[in-house]
Short mmCIF file of N, CA and C in Angstrom, two decimals:
data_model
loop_
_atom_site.label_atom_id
_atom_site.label_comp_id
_atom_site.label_asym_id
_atom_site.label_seq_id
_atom_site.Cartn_x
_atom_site.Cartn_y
_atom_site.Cartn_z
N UNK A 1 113.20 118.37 85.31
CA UNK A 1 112.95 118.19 83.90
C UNK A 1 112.86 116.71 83.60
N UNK A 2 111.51 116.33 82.94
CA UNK A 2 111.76 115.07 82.56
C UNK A 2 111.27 114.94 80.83
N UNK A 3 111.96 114.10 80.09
CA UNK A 3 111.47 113.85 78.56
C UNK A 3 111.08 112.48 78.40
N UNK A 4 110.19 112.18 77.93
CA UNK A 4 109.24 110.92 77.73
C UNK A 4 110.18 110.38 76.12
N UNK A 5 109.54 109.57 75.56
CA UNK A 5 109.87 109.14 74.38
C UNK A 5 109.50 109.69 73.36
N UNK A 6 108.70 110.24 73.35
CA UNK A 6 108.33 110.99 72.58
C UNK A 6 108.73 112.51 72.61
N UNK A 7 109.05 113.62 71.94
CA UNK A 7 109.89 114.73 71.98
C UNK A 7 108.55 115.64 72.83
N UNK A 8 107.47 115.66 72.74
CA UNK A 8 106.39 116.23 72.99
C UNK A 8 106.29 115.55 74.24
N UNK A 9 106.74 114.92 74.67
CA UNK A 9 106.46 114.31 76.28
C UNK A 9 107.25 114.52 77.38
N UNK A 10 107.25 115.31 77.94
CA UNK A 10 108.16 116.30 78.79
C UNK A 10 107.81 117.37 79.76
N UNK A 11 108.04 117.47 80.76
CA UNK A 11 107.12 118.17 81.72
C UNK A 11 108.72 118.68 82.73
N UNK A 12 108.32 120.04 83.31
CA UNK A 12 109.55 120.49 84.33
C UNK A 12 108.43 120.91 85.67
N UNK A 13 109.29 120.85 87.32
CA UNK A 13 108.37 120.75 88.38
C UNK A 13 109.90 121.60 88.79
N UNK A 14 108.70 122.83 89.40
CA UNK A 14 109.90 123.36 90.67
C UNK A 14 110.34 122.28 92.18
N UNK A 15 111.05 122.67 92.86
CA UNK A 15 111.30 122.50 94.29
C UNK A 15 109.89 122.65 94.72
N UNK A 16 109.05 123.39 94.51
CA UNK A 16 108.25 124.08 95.47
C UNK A 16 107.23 123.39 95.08
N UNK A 17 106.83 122.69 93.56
CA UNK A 17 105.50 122.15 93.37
C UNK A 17 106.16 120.91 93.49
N UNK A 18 107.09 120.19 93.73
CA UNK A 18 107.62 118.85 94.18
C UNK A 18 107.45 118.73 95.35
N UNK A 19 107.97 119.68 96.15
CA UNK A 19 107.34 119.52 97.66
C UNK A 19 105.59 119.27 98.02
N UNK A 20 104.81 120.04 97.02
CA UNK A 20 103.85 120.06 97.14
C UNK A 20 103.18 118.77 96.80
N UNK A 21 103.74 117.82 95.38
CA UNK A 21 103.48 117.15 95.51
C UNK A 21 103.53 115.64 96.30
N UNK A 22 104.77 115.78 96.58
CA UNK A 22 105.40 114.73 97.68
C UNK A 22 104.37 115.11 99.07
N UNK A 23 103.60 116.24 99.96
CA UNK A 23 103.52 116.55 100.69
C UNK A 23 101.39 115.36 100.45
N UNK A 24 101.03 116.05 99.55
CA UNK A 24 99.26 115.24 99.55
C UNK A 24 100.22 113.61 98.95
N UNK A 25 100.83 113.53 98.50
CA UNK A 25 100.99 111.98 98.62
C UNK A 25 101.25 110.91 99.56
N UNK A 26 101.83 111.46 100.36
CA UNK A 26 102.46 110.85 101.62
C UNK A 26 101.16 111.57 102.78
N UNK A 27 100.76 112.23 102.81
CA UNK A 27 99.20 112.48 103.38
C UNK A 27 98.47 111.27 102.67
N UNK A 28 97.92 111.27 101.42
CA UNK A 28 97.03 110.15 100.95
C UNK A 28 97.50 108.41 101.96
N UNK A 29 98.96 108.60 101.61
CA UNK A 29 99.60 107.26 102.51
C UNK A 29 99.47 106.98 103.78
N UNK A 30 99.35 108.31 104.40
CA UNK A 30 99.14 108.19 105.89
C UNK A 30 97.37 107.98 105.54
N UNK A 31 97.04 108.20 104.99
CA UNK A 31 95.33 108.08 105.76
C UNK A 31 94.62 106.70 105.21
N UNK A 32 95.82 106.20 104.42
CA UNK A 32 95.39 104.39 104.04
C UNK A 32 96.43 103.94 105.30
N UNK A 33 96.88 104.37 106.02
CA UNK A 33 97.20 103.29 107.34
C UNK A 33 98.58 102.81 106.58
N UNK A 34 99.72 104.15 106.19
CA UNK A 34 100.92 103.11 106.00
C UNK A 34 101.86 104.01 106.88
N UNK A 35 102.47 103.46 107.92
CA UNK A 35 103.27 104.58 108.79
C UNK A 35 104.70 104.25 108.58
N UNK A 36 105.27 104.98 109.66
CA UNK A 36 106.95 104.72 109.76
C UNK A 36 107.39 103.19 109.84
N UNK A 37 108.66 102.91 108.92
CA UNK A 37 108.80 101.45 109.07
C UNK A 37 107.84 100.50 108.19
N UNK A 38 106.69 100.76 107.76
CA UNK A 38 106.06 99.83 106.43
C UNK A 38 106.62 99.90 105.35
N UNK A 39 106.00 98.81 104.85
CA UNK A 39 106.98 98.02 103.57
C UNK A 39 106.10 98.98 102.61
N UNK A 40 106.46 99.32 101.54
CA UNK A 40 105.56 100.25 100.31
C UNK A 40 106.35 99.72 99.05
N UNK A 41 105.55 99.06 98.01
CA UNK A 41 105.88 98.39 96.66
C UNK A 41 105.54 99.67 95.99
N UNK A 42 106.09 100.32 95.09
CA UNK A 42 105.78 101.22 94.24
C UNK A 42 105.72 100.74 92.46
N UNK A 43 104.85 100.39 91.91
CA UNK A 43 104.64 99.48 90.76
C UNK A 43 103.84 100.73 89.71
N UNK A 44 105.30 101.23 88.79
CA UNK A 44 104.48 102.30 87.82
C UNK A 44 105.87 102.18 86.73
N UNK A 45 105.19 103.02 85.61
CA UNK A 45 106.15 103.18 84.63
C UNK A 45 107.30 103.91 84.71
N UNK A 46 108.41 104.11 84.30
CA UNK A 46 109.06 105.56 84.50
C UNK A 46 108.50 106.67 83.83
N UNK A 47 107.90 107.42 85.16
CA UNK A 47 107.02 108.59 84.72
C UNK A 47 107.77 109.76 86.22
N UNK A 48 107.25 110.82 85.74
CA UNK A 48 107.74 111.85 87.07
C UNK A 48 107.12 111.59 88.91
N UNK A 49 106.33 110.95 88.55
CA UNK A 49 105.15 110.70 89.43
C UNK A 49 105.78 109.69 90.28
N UNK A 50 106.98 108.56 89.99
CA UNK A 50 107.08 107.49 90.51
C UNK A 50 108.19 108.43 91.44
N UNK A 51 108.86 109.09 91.43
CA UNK A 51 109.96 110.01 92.22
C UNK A 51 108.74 111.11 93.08
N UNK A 52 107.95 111.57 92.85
CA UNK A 52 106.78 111.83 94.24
C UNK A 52 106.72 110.44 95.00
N UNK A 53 106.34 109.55 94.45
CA UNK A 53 106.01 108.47 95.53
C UNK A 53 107.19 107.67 96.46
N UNK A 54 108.32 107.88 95.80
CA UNK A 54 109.41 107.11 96.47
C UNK A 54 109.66 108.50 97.84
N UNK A 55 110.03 109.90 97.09
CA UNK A 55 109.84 110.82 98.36
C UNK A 55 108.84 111.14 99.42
N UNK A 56 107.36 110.65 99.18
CA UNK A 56 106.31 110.65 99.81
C UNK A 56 106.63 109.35 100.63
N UNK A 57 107.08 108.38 100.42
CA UNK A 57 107.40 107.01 101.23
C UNK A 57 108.82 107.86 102.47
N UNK A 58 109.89 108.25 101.48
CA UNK A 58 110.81 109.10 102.67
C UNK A 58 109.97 109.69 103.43
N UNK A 59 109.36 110.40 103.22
CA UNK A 59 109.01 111.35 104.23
C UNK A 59 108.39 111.05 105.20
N UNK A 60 108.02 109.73 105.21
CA UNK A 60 106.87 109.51 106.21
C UNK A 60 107.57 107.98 107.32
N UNK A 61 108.53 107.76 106.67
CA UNK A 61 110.00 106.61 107.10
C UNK A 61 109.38 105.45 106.92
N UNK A 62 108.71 105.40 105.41
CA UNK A 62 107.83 103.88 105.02
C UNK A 62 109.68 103.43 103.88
N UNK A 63 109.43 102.15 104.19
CA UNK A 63 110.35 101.35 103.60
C UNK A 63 110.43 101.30 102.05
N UNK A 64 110.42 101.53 100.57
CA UNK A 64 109.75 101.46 99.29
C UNK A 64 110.78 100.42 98.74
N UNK A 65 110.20 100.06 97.83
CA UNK A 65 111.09 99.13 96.62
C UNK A 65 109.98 100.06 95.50
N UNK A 66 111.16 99.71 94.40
CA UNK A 66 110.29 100.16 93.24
C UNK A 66 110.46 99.15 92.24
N UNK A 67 109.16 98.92 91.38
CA UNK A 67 108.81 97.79 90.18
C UNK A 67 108.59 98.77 89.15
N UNK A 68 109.86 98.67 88.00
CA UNK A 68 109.23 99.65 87.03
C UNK A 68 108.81 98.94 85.82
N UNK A 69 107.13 98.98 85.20
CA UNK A 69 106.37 98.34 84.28
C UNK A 69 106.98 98.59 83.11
#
C-alpha cells in the first residue's frame, strides 16, 4: 500500500505483481550490461516504483544507492 499526497494518490501491489515487477526490471538491467557487483544510482521521487528498482538491483547483486528528487 502506498498513499501519495494527495488522498486520490494511492495504489496497493500484491507479492505476486511485485515479484513480477522486480522480475522485467532487473531483466531490463541485465540487458543494458549491469551485472553482479555494479554500482546502480537510483535517482526518482518517492514513488512505488523506486522499491521495484532497489529489489531489481538485489536481485541481480548490483550495488544501489538511492537519490530521492
Amino acid at each position: 500500500m502506498w498513499e501519495g499526497n494527495e488522498p486520490e494518490d494511492s495504489s496497493q501491489l500484491t507479492y505476486g505483481e511485485l515479484l513480477e515487477q522486480v522480475c522485467k526490471c532487473s531483466n531490463v538491467l541485465l540487458r543494458h550490461g549491469v551485472r553482479k557487483g555494479d554500482c546502480v544510482a537510483i535517482y526518482m521521487p518517492m514513488v512505488p516504483e523506486i522499491v521495484v528498482a532497489m529489489l531489481a538491483c538485489a536481485r541481480i547483486g548490483a550495488l544501489h544507492t538511492v537519490v530521492v528528487s
